[in-house]
mmCIF file of C-alpha atoms in Angstrom:
data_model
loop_
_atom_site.group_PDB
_atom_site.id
_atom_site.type_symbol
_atom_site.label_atom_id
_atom_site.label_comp_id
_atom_site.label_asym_id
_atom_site.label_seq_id
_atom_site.Cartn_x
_atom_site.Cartn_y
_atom_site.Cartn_z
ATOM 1 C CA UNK A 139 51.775 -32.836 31.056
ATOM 2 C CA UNK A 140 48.633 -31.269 32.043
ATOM 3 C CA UNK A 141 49.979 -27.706 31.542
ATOM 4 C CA UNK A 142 50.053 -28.913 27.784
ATOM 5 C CA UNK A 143 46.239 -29.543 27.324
ATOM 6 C CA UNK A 144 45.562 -26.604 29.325
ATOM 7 C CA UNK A 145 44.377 -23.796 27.422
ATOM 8 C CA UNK A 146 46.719 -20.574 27.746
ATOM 9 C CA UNK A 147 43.532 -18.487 28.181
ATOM 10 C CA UNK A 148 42.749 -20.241 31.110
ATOM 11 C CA UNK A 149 45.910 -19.233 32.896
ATOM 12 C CA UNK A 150 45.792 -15.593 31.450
ATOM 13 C CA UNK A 151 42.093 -15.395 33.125
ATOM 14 C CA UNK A 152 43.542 -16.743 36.494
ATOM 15 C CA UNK A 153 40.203 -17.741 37.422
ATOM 16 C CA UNK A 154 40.790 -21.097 39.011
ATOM 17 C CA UNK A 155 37.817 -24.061 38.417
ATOM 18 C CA UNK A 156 34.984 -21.804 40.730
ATOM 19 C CA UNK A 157 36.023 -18.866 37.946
ATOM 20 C CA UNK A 158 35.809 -16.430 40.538
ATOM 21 C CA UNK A 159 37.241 -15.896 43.470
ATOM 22 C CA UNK A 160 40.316 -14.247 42.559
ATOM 23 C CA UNK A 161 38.415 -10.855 42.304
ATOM 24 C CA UNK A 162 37.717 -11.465 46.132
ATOM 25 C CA UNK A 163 40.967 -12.379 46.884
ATOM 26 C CA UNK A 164 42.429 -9.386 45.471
ATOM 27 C CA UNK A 165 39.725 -6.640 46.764
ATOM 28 C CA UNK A 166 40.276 -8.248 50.277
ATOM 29 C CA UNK A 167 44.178 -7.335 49.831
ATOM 30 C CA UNK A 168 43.739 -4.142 48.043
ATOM 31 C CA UNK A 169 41.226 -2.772 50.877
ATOM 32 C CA UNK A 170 43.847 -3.988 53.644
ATOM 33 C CA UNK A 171 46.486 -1.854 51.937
ATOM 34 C CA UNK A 172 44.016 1.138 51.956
ATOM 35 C CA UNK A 173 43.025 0.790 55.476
ATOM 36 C CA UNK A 174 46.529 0.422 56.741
ATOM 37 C CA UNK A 175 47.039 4.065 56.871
ATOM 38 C CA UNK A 176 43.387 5.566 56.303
ATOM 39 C CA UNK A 177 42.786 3.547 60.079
ATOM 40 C CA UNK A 178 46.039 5.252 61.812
ATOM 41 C CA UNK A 179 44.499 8.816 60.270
ATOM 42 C CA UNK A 180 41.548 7.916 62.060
ATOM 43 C CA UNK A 181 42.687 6.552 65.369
ATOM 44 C CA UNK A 182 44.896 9.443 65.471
ATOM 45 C CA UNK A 183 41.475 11.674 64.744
ATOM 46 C CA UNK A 184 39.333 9.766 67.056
ATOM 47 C CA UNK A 185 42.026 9.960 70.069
ATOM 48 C CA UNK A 186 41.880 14.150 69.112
ATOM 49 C CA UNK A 187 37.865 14.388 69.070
ATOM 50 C CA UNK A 188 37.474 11.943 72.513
ATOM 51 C CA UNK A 189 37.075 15.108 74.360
ATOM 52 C CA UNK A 190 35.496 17.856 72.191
ATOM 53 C CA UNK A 191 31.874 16.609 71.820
ATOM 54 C CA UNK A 192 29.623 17.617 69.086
ATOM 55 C CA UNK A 193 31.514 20.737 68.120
ATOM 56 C CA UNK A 194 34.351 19.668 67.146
ATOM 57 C CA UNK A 195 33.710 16.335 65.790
ATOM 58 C CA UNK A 196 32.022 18.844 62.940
ATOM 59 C CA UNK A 197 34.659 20.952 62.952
ATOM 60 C CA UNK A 198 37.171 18.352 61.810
ATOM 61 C CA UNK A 199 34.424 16.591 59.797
ATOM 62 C CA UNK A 200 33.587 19.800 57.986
ATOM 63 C CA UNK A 201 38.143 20.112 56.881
ATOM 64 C CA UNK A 202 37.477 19.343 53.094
ATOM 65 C CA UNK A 203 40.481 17.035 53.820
ATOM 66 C CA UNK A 204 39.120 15.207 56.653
ATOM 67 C CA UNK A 205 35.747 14.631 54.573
ATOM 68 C CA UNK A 206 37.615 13.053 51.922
ATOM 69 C CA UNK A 207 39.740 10.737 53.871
ATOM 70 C CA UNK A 208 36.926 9.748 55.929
ATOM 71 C CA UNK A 209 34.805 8.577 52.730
ATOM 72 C CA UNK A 210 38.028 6.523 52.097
ATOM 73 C CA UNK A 211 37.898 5.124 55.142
ATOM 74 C CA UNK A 212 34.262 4.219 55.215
ATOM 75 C CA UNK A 213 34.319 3.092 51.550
ATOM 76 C CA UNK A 214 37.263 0.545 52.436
ATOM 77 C CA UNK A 215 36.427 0.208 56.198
ATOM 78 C CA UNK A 216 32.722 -1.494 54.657
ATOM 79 C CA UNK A 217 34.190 -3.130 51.755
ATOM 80 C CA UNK A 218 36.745 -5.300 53.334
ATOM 81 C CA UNK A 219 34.509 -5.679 56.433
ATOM 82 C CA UNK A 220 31.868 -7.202 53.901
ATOM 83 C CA UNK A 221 34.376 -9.273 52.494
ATOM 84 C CA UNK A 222 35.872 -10.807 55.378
ATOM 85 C CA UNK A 223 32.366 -11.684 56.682
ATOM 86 C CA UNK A 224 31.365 -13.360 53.592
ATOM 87 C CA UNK A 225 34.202 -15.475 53.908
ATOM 88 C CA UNK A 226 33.745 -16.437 57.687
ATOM 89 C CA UNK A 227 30.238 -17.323 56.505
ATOM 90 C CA UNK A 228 31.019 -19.321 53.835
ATOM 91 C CA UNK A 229 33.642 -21.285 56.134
ATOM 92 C CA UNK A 230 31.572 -21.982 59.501
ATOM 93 C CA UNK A 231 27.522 -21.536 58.350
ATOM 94 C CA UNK A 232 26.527 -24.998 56.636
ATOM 95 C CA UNK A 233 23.534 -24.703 55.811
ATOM 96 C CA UNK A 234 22.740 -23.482 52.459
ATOM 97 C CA UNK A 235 19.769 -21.643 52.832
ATOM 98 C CA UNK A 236 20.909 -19.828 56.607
ATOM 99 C CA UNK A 237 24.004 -18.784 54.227
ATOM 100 C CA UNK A 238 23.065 -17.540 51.638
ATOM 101 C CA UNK A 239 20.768 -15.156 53.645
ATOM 102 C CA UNK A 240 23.364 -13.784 55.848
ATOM 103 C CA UNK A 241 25.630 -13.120 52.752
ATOM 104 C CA UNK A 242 22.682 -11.052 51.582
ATOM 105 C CA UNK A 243 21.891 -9.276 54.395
ATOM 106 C CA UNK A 244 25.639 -8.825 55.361
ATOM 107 C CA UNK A 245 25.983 -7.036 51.707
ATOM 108 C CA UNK A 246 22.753 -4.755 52.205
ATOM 109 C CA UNK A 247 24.252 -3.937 55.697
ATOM 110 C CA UNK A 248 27.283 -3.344 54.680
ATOM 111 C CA UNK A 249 25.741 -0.716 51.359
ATOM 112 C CA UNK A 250 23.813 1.109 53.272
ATOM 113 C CA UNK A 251 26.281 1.887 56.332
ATOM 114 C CA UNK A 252 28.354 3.322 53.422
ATOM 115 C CA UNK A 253 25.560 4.944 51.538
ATOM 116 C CA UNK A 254 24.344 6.400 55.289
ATOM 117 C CA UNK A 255 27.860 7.707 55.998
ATOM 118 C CA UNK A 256 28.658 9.580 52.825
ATOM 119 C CA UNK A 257 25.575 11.034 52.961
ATOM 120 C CA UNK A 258 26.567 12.580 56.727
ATOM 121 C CA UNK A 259 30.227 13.479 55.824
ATOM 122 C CA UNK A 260 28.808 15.192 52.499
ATOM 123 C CA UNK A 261 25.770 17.130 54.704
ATOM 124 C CA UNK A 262 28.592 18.114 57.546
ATOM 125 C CA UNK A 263 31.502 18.739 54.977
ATOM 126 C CA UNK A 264 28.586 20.906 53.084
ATOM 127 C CA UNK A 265 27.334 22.790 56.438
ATOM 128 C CA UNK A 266 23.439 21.415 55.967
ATOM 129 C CA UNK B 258 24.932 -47.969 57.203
ATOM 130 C CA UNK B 259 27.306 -48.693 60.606
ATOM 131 C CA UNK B 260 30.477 -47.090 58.744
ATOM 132 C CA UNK B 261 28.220 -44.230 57.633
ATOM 133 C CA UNK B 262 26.910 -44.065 61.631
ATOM 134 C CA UNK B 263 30.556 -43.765 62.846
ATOM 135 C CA UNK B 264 31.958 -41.459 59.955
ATOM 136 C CA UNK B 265 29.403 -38.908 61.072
ATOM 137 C CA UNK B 266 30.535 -39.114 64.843
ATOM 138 C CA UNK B 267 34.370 -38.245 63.703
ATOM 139 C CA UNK B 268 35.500 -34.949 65.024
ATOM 140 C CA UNK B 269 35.217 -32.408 62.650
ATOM 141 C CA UNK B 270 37.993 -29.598 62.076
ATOM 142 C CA UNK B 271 36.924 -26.418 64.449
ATOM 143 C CA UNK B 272 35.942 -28.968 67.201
ATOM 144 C CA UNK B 273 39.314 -31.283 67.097
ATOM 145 C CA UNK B 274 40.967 -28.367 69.292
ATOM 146 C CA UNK B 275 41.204 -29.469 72.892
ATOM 147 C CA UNK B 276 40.907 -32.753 73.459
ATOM 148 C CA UNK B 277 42.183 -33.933 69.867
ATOM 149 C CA UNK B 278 44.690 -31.451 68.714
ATOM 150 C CA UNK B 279 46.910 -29.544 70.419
ATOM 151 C CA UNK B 280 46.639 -25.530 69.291
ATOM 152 C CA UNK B 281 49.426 -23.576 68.124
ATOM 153 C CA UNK B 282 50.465 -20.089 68.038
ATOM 154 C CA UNK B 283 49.856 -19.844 63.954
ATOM 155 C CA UNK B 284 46.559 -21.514 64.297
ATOM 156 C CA UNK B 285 45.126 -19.304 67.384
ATOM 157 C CA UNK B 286 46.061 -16.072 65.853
ATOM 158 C CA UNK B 287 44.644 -17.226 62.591
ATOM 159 C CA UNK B 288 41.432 -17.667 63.975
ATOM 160 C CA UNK B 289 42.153 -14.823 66.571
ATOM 161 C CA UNK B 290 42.633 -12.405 63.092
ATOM 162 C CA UNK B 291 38.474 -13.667 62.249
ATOM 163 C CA UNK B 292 37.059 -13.023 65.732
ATOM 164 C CA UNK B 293 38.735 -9.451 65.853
ATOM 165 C CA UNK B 294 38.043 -8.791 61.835
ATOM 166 C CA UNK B 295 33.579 -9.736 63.202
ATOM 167 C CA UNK B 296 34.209 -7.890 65.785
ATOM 168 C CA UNK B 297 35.566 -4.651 63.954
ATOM 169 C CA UNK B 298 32.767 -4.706 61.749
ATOM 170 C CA UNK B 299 30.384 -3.989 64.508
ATOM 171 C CA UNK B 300 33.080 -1.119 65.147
ATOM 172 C CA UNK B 301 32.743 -0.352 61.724
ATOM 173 C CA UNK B 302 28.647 0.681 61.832
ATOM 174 C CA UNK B 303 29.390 2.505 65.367
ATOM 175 C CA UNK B 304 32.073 4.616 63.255
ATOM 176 C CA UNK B 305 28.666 5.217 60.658
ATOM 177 C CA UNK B 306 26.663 5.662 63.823
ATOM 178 C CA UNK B 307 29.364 8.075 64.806
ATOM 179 C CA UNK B 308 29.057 10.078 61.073
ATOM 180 C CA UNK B 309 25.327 10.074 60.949
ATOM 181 C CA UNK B 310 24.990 11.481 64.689
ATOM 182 C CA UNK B 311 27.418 14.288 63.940
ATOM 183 C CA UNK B 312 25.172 14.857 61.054
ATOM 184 C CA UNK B 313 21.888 14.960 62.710
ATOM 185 C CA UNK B 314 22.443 17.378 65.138
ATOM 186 C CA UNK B 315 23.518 17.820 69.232
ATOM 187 C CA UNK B 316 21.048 15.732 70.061
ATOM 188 C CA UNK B 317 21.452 12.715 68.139
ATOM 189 C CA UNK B 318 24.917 13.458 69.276
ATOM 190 C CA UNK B 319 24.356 13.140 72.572
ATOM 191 C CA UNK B 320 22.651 10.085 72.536
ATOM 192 C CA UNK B 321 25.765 8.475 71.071
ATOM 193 C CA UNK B 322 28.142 10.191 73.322
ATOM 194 C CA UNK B 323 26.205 8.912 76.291
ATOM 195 C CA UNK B 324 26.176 5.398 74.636
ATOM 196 C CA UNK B 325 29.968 6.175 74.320
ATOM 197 C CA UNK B 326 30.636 7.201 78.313
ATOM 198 C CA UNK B 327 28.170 4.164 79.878
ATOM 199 C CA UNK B 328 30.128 1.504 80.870
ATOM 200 C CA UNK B 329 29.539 -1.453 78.263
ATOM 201 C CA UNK B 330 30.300 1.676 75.594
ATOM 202 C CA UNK B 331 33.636 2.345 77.193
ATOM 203 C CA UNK B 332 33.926 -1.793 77.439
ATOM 204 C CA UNK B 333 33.089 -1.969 73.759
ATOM 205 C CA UNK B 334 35.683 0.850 72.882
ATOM 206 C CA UNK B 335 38.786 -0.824 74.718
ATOM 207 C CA UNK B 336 37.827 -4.514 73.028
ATOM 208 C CA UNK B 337 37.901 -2.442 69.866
ATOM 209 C CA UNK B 338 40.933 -1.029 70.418
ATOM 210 C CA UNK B 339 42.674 -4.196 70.872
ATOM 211 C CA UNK B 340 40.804 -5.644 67.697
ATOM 212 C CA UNK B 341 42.015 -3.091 65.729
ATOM 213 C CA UNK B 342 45.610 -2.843 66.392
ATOM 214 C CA UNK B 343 45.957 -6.756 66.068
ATOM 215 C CA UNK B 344 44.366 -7.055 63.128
ATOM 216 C CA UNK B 345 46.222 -4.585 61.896
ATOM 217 C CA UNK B 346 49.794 -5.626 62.690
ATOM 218 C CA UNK B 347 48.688 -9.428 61.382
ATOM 219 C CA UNK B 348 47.096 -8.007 58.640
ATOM 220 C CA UNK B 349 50.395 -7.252 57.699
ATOM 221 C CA UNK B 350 51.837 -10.355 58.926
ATOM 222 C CA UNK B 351 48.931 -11.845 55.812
ATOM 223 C CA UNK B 352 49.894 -9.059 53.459
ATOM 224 C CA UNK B 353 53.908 -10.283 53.591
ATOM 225 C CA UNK B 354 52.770 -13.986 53.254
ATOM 226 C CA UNK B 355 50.807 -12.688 50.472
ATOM 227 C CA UNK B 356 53.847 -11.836 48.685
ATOM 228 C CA UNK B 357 55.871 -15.033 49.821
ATOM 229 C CA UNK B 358 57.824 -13.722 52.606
ATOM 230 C CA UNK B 359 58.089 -14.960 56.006
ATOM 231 C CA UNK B 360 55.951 -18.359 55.045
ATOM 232 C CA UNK B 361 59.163 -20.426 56.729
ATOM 233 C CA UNK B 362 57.629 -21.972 59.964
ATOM 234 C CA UNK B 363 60.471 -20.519 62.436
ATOM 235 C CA UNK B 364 59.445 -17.233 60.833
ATOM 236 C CA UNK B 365 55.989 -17.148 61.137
ATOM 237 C CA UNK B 366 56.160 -17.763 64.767
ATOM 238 C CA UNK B 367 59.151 -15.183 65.345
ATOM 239 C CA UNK B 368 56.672 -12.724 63.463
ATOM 240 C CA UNK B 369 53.539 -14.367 65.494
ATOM 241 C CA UNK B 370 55.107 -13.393 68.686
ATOM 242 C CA UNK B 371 56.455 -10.535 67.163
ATOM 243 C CA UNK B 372 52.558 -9.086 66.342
ATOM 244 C CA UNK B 373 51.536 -10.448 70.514
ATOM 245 C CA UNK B 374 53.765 -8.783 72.077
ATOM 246 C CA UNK B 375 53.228 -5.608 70.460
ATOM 247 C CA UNK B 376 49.523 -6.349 70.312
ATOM 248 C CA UNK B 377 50.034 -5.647 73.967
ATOM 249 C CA UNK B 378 52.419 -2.768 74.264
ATOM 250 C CA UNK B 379 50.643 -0.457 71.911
ATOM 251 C CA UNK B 380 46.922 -1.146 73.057
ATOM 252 C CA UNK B 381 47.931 -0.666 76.703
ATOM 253 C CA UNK B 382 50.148 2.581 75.270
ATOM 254 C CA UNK B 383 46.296 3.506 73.441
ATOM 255 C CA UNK B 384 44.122 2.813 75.837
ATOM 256 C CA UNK B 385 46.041 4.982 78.246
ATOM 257 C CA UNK B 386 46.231 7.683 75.745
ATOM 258 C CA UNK B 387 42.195 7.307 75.763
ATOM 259 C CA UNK B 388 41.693 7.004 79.730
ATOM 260 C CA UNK B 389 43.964 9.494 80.428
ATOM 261 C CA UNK B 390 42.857 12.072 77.828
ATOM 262 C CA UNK B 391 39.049 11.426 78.050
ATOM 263 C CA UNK B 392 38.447 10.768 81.841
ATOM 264 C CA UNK B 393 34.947 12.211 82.822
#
């Protein structure tokens, strides 16, 4: 019955009564699916550099391959990191004020860890 | 004002575990997938830490190598390791419930111990691959 005053919009937006959410929801998922195999690339990469030291951590850091997976992995390691803290904040932190500001600081940490580490994969992949 | 007194004295959900409500499997590794996903995001700025030192130069290199090598580095690098590989095999635990598979209750606890026990095998299998290959 209520599916007949609904609006079909509504449905078509799948935004739910907060109207958003759903964006969240889906860049939390889409990040996990990226990360699945960008993480076992690195793990694999960080068992391998372990023992080399600084020479050939920029070795393998300089592989125009390995520079582009990395920003990947960084891109989607931060992203869904952010996201997942946002939402254990919003779940355990109470008051309003106290959340609010770790959301924010959360998201500046979170930009300019990425920002910071693109910046060093594109100086090492470049040879500055 | 009394019934307002005594509603604010109920247990409220993250406290009821213990001495209210008995945990489950589901419920500790849901809450076990949020303490490793916080922790992994500190292991996500010592991967930018990682980046940037590489960047700067041997010296800035060193000074997160020798972070790496003291003890509560090498402490910090095995919790991660665990983090990581259980979050990632019950991140795909979520991603099938995601789709609707494997919701049924017998399920998710075949699948729960499933992810534990090989939580266990392949950090210990990891961690050995780590000691073994990076013993100073």
């Amino acid at each position: 019955m209520s599916a007949l005053l609904r609006n079909p919009l509504k449905n078509a937006r799948g935004l739910g009564a907060a109207r958003e959410g759903t964006g969240h929801f889906i860049a939390q998922r889409l990040t996990a699916i990226a990360l699945a195999p960008l993480s076992i690339w690195f793990l694999v990469a960080a068992v391998g550099l372990v023992d080399g030291g600084y020479a050939e951590s920029r070795v393998f850091l300089a592989q125009p391959w390995n520079a582009v997976l990395m920003a990947a992995f960084v891109i989607a390691l931060f992203h869904h990191a952010r996201l997942g803290l946002e939402v254990v904040i919003e779940d355990y932190i109470h008051q309003r004020a106290l959340e609010l500001a770790l959301k924010v600081a959360v998201k500046f940490i979170a930009a300019l860890a990425v920002i910071a580490s693109l910046l060093a994969i594109v100086r090492i992949a470049l040879g500055a | 004002m009394t019934a307002r007194a005594s509603r604010r004295q109920r247990p409220l959900s993250p406290f009821m575990i213990g001495p209210y409500y008995r945990p489950q499997l589901t419920s500790m590794m849901s809450i076990s997938h949020r303490i490793s996903g916080v922790l992994l995001s500190l292991g996500a700025l010592l991967v930018a830490a990682w980046l940037i030192a590489v960047a700067s130069g041997p010296e800035a290199y060193s000074g997160f190598a020798s972070f790496a090598n003291s003890l509560p580095g090498q402490l910090l690098a095995a919790a991660l390791v665990v983090a990581i590989v259980y979050h990632w095999l019950n991140g795909l635990r979520h991603l099938a419930w995601d789709l609707g598979v494997g919701l049924e209750i017998p399920k998710a606890y075949a699948s729960g111990w499933t992810v534990v026990v090989a939580t266990v095998l392949i950090s210990a299998l990891l961690l050995w691959l780590l000691l073994s290959g990076g013993a100073r």
